[in-house]
PDB file of C-alpha atoms in Angstrom:
ATOM      1  CA  MET A  16     123.410  97.570  99.449  1.00  0.00           C
ATOM      2  CA  LYS A  17     121.735  96.791  96.338  1.00  0.00           C
ATOM      3  CA  ALA A  18     118.986  98.981  94.647  1.00  0.00           C
ATOM      4  CA  PHE A  19     115.461  98.468  95.466  1.00  0.00           C
ATOM      5  CA  PRO A  20     113.650  96.518  92.548  1.00  0.00           C
ATOM      6  CA  GLN A  21     113.103  98.758  89.615  1.00  0.00           C
ATOM      7  CA  GLN A  22     110.046  96.959  88.574  1.00  0.00           C
ATOM      8  CA  LEU A  23     108.467  97.902  92.183  1.00  0.00           C
ATOM      9  CA  ILE A  24     109.498 101.299  91.706  1.00  0.00           C
ATOM     10  CA  ASN A  25     108.130 101.308  88.428  1.00  0.00           C
ATOM     11  CA  GLY A  26     104.919  99.862  89.463  1.00  0.00           C
ATOM     12  CA  TYR A  27     104.377 101.931  92.378  1.00  0.00           C
ATOM     13  CA  ARG A  28     104.590 105.130  90.090  1.00  0.00           C
ATOM     14  CA  ALA A  29     101.907 103.783  87.790  1.00  0.00           C
ATOM     15  CA  PHE A  30     100.090 103.237  90.955  1.00  0.00           C
ATOM     16  CA  THR A  31     100.252 106.767  91.898  1.00  0.00           C
ATOM     17  CA  THR A  32      99.565 108.456  88.693  1.00  0.00           C
ATOM     18  CA  GLN A  33      96.867 105.962  87.647  1.00  0.00           C
ATOM     19  CA  ARG A  34      94.977 103.950  90.295  1.00  0.00           C
ATOM     20  CA  LEU A  35      95.594 106.092  93.390  1.00  0.00           C
ATOM     21  CA  PRO A  36      93.835 109.121  92.130  1.00  0.00           C
ATOM     22  CA  THR A  37      90.610 107.240  91.388  1.00  0.00           C
ATOM     23  CA  GLU A  38      90.727 105.478  94.920  1.00  0.00           C
ATOM     24  CA  GLN A  39      92.222 107.941  97.062  1.00  0.00           C
ATOM     25  CA  SER A  40      89.055 108.640  99.061  1.00  0.00           C
ATOM     26  CA  ARG A  41      88.584 104.686  99.519  1.00  0.00           C
ATOM     27  CA  TYR A  42      92.091 104.695 101.021  1.00  0.00           C
ATOM     28  CA  ARG A  43      91.576 107.538 103.302  1.00  0.00           C
ATOM     29  CA  ALA A  44      88.142 106.000 104.426  1.00  0.00           C
ATOM     30  CA  LEU A  45      89.979 102.686 104.959  1.00  0.00           C
ATOM     31  CA  SER A  46      92.700 104.628 107.005  1.00  0.00           C
ATOM     32  CA  GLU A  47      90.251 106.413 109.404  1.00  0.00           C
ATOM     33  CA  ARG A  48      87.570 103.694 109.987  1.00  0.00           C
ATOM     34  CA  GLY A  49      89.729 100.701 109.591  1.00  0.00           C
ATOM     35  CA  GLN A  50      89.249  97.377 107.489  1.00  0.00           C
ATOM     36  CA  SER A  51      85.831  95.292 107.371  1.00  0.00           C
ATOM     37  CA  PRO A  52      86.298  92.662 104.649  1.00  0.00           C
ATOM     38  CA  GLU A  53      83.472  90.329 104.317  1.00  0.00           C
ATOM     39  CA  THR A  54      85.458  87.612 102.677  1.00  0.00           C
ATOM     40  CA  MET A  55      88.814  86.210 103.957  1.00  0.00           C
ATOM     41  CA  VAL A  56      90.756  84.200 101.329  1.00  0.00           C
ATOM     42  CA  ILE A  57      93.329  81.348 101.831  1.00  0.00           C
ATOM     43  CA  GLY A  58      95.507  80.981  98.685  1.00  0.00           C
ATOM     44  CA  CYS A  59      98.664  79.624  97.488  1.00  0.00           C
ATOM     45  CA  CYS A  60     101.849  81.735  97.795  1.00  0.00           C
ATOM     46  CA  ASP A  61     102.398  80.990  93.616  1.00  0.00           C
ATOM     47  CA  SER A  62     102.926  84.382  91.980  1.00  0.00           C
ATOM     48  CA  ARG A  63     100.393  83.205  89.208  1.00  0.00           C
ATOM     49  CA  VAL A  64      97.561  83.089  91.436  1.00  0.00           C
ATOM     50  CA  SER A  65      96.710  86.292  93.149  1.00  0.00           C
ATOM     51  CA  PRO A  66      93.303  86.387  94.765  1.00  0.00           C
ATOM     52  CA  GLU A  67      93.042  90.280  94.189  1.00  0.00           C
ATOM     53  CA  ALA A  68      93.665  89.761  90.588  1.00  0.00           C
ATOM     54  CA  ILE A  69      91.486  86.634  90.043  1.00  0.00           C
ATOM     55  CA  PHE A  70      88.407  88.243  91.920  1.00  0.00           C
ATOM     56  CA  ASP A  71      89.176  91.788  90.708  1.00  0.00           C
ATOM     57  CA  ALA A  72      89.047  93.147  94.273  1.00  0.00           C
ATOM     58  CA  GLY A  73      89.703  96.412  95.269  1.00  0.00           C
ATOM     59  CA  PRO A  74      91.687  97.772  98.539  1.00  0.00           C
ATOM     60  CA  GLY A  75      90.143  96.644 101.702  1.00  0.00           C
ATOM     61  CA  GLU A  76      87.458  94.128 100.186  1.00  0.00           C
ATOM     62  CA  LEU A  77      89.527  90.900 100.787  1.00  0.00           C
ATOM     63  CA  PHE A  78      91.302  89.643 103.792  1.00  0.00           C
ATOM     64  CA  VAL A  79      94.004  87.317 102.103  1.00  0.00           C
ATOM     65  CA  VAL A  80      96.553  84.603 103.541  1.00  0.00           C
ATOM     66  CA  ARG A  81      98.663  83.097 101.611  1.00  0.00           C
ATOM     67  CA  ASN A  82     101.178  80.084 101.879  1.00  0.00           C
ATOM     68  CA  ILE A  83     102.479  76.732 100.412  1.00  0.00           C
ATOM     69  CA  ALA A  84      99.716  74.984  98.626  1.00  0.00           C
ATOM     70  CA  ASN A  85      96.841  77.167 100.460  1.00  0.00           C
ATOM     71  CA  LEU A  86      96.709  74.609 103.455  1.00  0.00           C
ATOM     72  CA  VAL A  87      95.166  75.296 106.676  1.00  0.00           C
ATOM     73  CA  PRO A  88      96.587  73.175 109.716  1.00  0.00           C
ATOM     74  CA  VAL A  89      94.585  71.331 112.239  1.00  0.00           C
ATOM     75  CA  TYR A  90      93.887  73.325 115.686  1.00  0.00           C
ATOM     76  CA  GLN A  91      96.771  73.082 117.639  1.00  0.00           C
ATOM     77  CA  PRO A  92      96.828  75.569 120.576  1.00  0.00           C
ATOM     78  CA  ASP A  93     100.424  74.616 121.626  1.00  0.00           C
ATOM     79  CA  ALA A  94     103.369  77.185 122.235  1.00  0.00           C
ATOM     80  CA  ASN A  95     104.392  77.131 118.580  1.00  0.00           C
ATOM     81  CA  ALA A  96     104.234  79.597 116.124  1.00  0.00           C
ATOM     82  CA  HIS A  97     101.121  79.377 113.867  1.00  0.00           C
ATOM     83  CA  GLY A  98     100.623  81.843 111.132  1.00  0.00           C
ATOM     84  CA  VAL A  99      97.346  80.663 109.226  1.00  0.00           C
ATOM     85  CA  SER A 100      96.049  79.866 112.514  1.00  0.00           C
ATOM     86  CA  ALA A 101      96.515  83.669 114.261  1.00  0.00           C
ATOM     87  CA  ALA A 102      95.355  84.803 110.616  1.00  0.00           C
ATOM     88  CA  LEU A 103      92.126  82.887 111.140  1.00  0.00           C
ATOM     89  CA  GLU A 104      91.803  83.869 114.507  1.00  0.00           C
ATOM     90  CA  PHE A 105      91.874  87.535 113.395  1.00  0.00           C
ATOM     91  CA  GLY A 106      89.836  87.022 110.749  1.00  0.00           C
ATOM     92  CA  VAL A 107      86.943  85.275 112.513  1.00  0.00           C
ATOM     93  CA  GLN A 108      87.168  86.945 115.893  1.00  0.00           C
ATOM     94  CA  VAL A 109      87.956  90.422 115.256  1.00  0.00           C
ATOM     95  CA  LEU A 110      87.184  91.146 111.469  1.00  0.00           C
ATOM     96  CA  LYS A 111      83.897  88.921 111.735  1.00  0.00           C
ATOM     97  CA  VAL A 112      84.451  87.634 107.965  1.00  0.00           C
ATOM     98  CA  LYS A 113      81.337  86.087 106.687  1.00  0.00           C
ATOM     99  CA  HIS A 114      82.887  83.881 104.134  1.00  0.00           C
ATOM    100  CA  ILE A 115      86.139  81.800 103.991  1.00  0.00           C
ATOM    101  CA  VAL A 116      87.420  80.650 100.665  1.00  0.00           C
ATOM    102  CA  ILE A 117      89.873  78.243 100.106  1.00  0.00           C
ATOM    103  CA  LEU A 118      91.613  78.860  96.771  1.00  0.00           C
ATOM    104  CA  GLY A 119      93.330  76.158  95.251  1.00  0.00           C
ATOM    105  CA  HIS A 120      95.080  76.092  91.810  1.00  0.00           C
ATOM    106  CA  ALA A 121      96.711  73.930  88.990  1.00  0.00           C
ATOM    107  CA  GLN A 122     100.284  73.248  88.713  1.00  0.00           C
ATOM    108  CA  CYS A 123     100.962  73.976  92.461  1.00  0.00           C
ATOM    109  CA  SER A 124     104.609  73.238  93.428  1.00  0.00           C
ATOM    110  CA  GLY A 125     103.544  71.987  96.987  1.00  0.00           C
ATOM    111  CA  ILE A 126     101.557  69.442  95.713  1.00  0.00           C
ATOM    112  CA  SER A 127     104.070  68.381  93.240  1.00  0.00           C
ATOM    113  CA  ALA A 128     106.437  68.009  96.133  1.00  0.00           C
ATOM    114  CA  ILE A 129     104.097  65.597  97.635  1.00  0.00           C
ATOM    115  CA  ILE A 130     103.186  63.448  94.552  1.00  0.00           C
ATOM    116  CA  ASN A 131     106.822  63.380  93.011  1.00  0.00           C
ATOM    117  CA  LYS A 132     108.491  62.691  96.617  1.00  0.00           C
ATOM    118  CA  ALA A 133     110.643  65.464  96.047  1.00  0.00           C
ATOM    119  CA  LYS A 134     114.068  65.447  98.047  1.00  0.00           C
ATOM    120  CA  PRO A 135     114.144  68.319 100.722  1.00  0.00           C
ATOM    121  CA  LEU A 136     115.259  71.950  99.641  1.00  0.00           C
ATOM    122  CA  SER A 137     117.068  72.426 102.649  1.00  0.00           C
ATOM    123  CA  PRO A 138     118.416  70.795 105.980  1.00  0.00           C
ATOM    124  CA  GLY A 139     115.213  72.139 107.793  1.00  0.00           C
ATOM    125  CA  ASP A 140     112.823  70.680 104.856  1.00  0.00           C
ATOM    126  CA  PHE A 141     110.578  73.408 105.799  1.00  0.00           C
ATOM    127  CA  ILE A 142     108.300  72.708 102.511  1.00  0.00           C
ATOM    128  CA  GLY A 143     108.473  68.837 103.352  1.00  0.00           C
ATOM    129  CA  ARG A 144     107.282  69.523 106.969  1.00  0.00           C
ATOM    130  CA  TRP A 145     104.610  71.794 105.735  1.00  0.00           C
ATOM    131  CA  MET A 146     103.318  69.737 103.288  1.00  0.00           C
ATOM    132  CA  ALA A 147     103.049  66.602 105.493  1.00  0.00           C
ATOM    133  CA  MET A 148      99.910  68.089 107.240  1.00  0.00           C
ATOM    134  CA  PHE A 149      97.849  67.396 104.164  1.00  0.00           C
ATOM    135  CA  ILE A 150      98.254  63.540 104.819  1.00  0.00           C
ATOM    136  CA  LYS A 151      96.508  61.841 107.789  1.00  0.00           C
ATOM    137  CA  PRO A 152      98.205  59.226 109.860  1.00  0.00           C
ATOM    138  CA  GLY A 153      98.058  55.950 107.588  1.00  0.00           C
ATOM    139  CA  GLU A 154      96.929  57.873 104.484  1.00  0.00           C
ATOM    140  CA  VAL A 155      98.781  56.729 101.218  1.00  0.00           C
ATOM    141  CA  VAL A 156      98.851  59.336  98.473  1.00  0.00           C
ATOM    142  CA  GLU A 157      99.441  57.555  95.191  1.00  0.00           C
ATOM    143  CA  GLN A 158      98.666  57.413  91.195  1.00  0.00           C
ATOM    144  CA  ARG A 159      95.598  55.799  90.516  1.00  0.00           C
ATOM    145  CA  GLU A 160      95.573  52.969  87.541  1.00  0.00           C
ATOM    146  CA  ARG A 161      95.263  54.541  84.184  1.00  0.00           C
ATOM    147  CA  GLU A 162      95.441  58.012  85.787  1.00  0.00           C
ATOM    148  CA  THR A 163      97.761  60.312  84.113  1.00  0.00           C
ATOM    149  CA  MET A 164     100.331  62.137  86.086  1.00  0.00           C
ATOM    150  CA  LYS A 165      98.401  65.587  85.268  1.00  0.00           C
ATOM    151  CA  GLU A 166      94.896  64.049  86.356  1.00  0.00           C
ATOM    152  CA  PHE A 167      96.935  62.741  89.542  1.00  0.00           C
ATOM    153  CA  ALA A 168      98.007  66.180  90.363  1.00  0.00           C
ATOM    154  CA  THR A 169      94.786  67.840  89.633  1.00  0.00           C
ATOM    155  CA  ARG A 170      92.984  65.362  91.885  1.00  0.00           C
ATOM    156  CA  ILE A 171      95.383  66.166  94.793  1.00  0.00           C
ATOM    157  CA  GLU A 172      95.340  69.801  94.205  1.00  0.00           C
ATOM    158  CA  LYS A 173      91.692  69.727  94.594  1.00  0.00           C
ATOM    159  CA  ALA A 174      91.941  67.155  97.772  1.00  0.00           C
ATOM    160  CA  ALA A 175      94.055  69.783  99.313  1.00  0.00           C
ATOM    161  CA  VAL A 176      90.988  72.234  99.175  1.00  0.00           C
ATOM    162  CA  PHE A 177      88.878  69.473 100.954  1.00  0.00           C
ATOM    163  CA  ARG A 178      91.394  68.770 103.626  1.00  0.00           C
ATOM    164  CA  SER A 179      91.777  72.510 104.227  1.00  0.00           C
ATOM    165  CA  ILE A 180      87.915  72.716 104.602  1.00  0.00           C
ATOM    166  CA  GLU A 181      87.948  69.917 107.028  1.00  0.00           C
ATOM    167  CA  ASN A 182      90.737  71.160 109.096  1.00  0.00           C
ATOM    168  CA  LEU A 183      88.864  74.701 109.370  1.00  0.00           C
ATOM    169  CA  MET A 184      86.349  72.810 111.298  1.00  0.00           C
ATOM    170  CA  THR A 185      88.635  71.838 113.934  1.00  0.00           C
ATOM    171  CA  PHE A 186      89.004  75.471 115.166  1.00  0.00           C
ATOM    172  CA  PRO A 187      85.972  75.910 117.483  1.00  0.00           C
ATOM    173  CA  PHE A 188      85.868  79.445 116.758  1.00  0.00           C
ATOM    174  CA  VAL A 189      85.354  78.386 113.274  1.00  0.00           C
ATOM    175  CA  ARG A 190      82.817  75.818 113.851  1.00  0.00           C
ATOM    176  CA  ASN A 191      80.912  77.837 116.086  1.00  0.00           C
ATOM    177  CA  SER A 192      80.644  80.623 113.863  1.00  0.00           C
ATOM    178  CA  VAL A 193      79.660  78.075 111.036  1.00  0.00           C
ATOM    179  CA  GLU A 194      76.928  76.394 113.036  1.00  0.00           C
ATOM    180  CA  ASN A 195      75.392  79.618 114.221  1.00  0.00           C
ATOM    181  CA  GLY A 196      75.240  80.567 110.585  1.00  0.00           C
ATOM    182  CA  HIS A 197      77.641  83.494 110.761  1.00  0.00           C
ATOM    183  CA  LEU A 198      80.094  82.208 108.553  1.00  0.00           C
ATOM    184  CA  THR A 199      80.435  79.940 105.372  1.00  0.00           C
ATOM    185  CA  LEU A 200      82.978  77.932 104.093  1.00  0.00           C
ATOM    186  CA  HIS A 201      83.805  77.795 100.442  1.00  0.00           C
ATOM    187  CA  GLY A 202      86.300  76.049  98.059  1.00  0.00           C
ATOM    188  CA  ALA A 203      87.609  77.179  94.661  1.00  0.00           C
ATOM    189  CA  TYR A 204      90.291  76.012  92.257  1.00  0.00           C
ATOM    190  CA  PHE A 205      91.901  78.242  89.535  1.00  0.00           C
ATOM    191  CA  SER A 206      93.281  76.776  86.111  1.00  0.00           C
ATOM    192  CA  VAL A 207      96.278  79.100  85.492  1.00  0.00           C
ATOM    193  CA  ALA A 208      96.307  78.327  81.750  1.00  0.00           C
ATOM    194  CA  GLU A 209      92.975  78.997  80.915  1.00  0.00           C
ATOM    195  CA  GLY A 210      91.937  81.496  83.603  1.00  0.00           C
ATOM    196  CA  SER A 211      88.986  79.235  84.641  1.00  0.00           C
ATOM    197  CA  LEU A 212      87.622  79.166  88.052  1.00  0.00           C
ATOM    198  CA  TYR A 213      85.672  76.212  89.665  1.00  0.00           C
ATOM    199  CA  VAL A 214      83.754  76.494  92.830  1.00  0.00           C
ATOM    200  CA  LEU A 215      83.195  73.813  95.241  1.00  0.00           C
ATOM    201  CA  ASP A 216      79.662  72.367  95.538  1.00  0.00           C
ATOM    202  CA  LEU A 217      80.165  70.870  98.815  1.00  0.00           C
ATOM    203  CA  ALA A 218      76.762  68.734  98.855  1.00  0.00           C
ATOM    204  CA  ALA A 219      77.839  67.045  95.786  1.00  0.00           C
ATOM    205  CA  LYS A 220      81.588  67.113  96.442  1.00  0.00           C
ATOM    206  CA  GLU A 221      82.463  68.525  92.753  1.00  0.00           C
ATOM    207  CA  PHE A 222      83.840  71.486  91.316  1.00  0.00           C
ATOM    208  CA  ARG A 223      81.851  73.414  88.933  1.00  0.00           C
ATOM    209  CA  SER A 224      82.681  76.095  86.595  1.00  0.00           C
ATOM    210  CA  VAL A 225      81.687  79.705  87.204  1.00  0.00           C
ATOM    211  CA  ARG A 226      80.844  79.957  83.904  1.00  0.00           C
ATOM    212  CA  ASP A 227      77.782  77.656  84.373  1.00  0.00           C
ATOM    213  CA  ASN A 228      74.679  79.710  84.467  1.00  0.00           C
ATOM    214  CA  SER A 229      73.604  77.586  87.620  1.00  0.00           C
ATOM    215  CA  LEU A 230      76.260  79.482  89.866  1.00  0.00           C
ATOM    216  CA  ILE A 231      74.872  82.906  89.032  1.00  0.00           C
TER     217      ILE A 231
END
């Protein structure tokens, strides 16, 4: 049996000597009363895009779900396994979160697989099947005239945020909570290289920089 990753051991030891002492009371309280985060974040598995790090969140503050390309499937109450749907059901109906944030990001490998028409990595083609939900029947995802590959990728990465918000509203319990004013849906986009965050203005259908004073 191979040794447990030393990096994780070192990280845990640093946690117990530095962070845990200052937050021990919070962990004890969370253990006793359970979690009650107000915000659910659906983000990408990409190791460069940690919601807890980006939003400087402490334990118990965010209910986080991560998958390839931060996608939300449409509502399908069938006999198949639905990890994101189960998390949504728990977050909305049990935790009663007040906000759901779809967090997209630059240089997303899942989006790259679509726009570059990547070959399957395995006979099961799990990534291809997963990413297929992003495209509606009859929809074509193609590079526009005079659009650079980087611009194309960014456009589709942001489009994935719109599509996931659209798919969220196919869940009856999400739609009911939104329409009753108990839940608000949000979109955001993180630029990895600059560390910049852009928040979706749903009315204008544009992403605006958090550094813009109008967002404060």
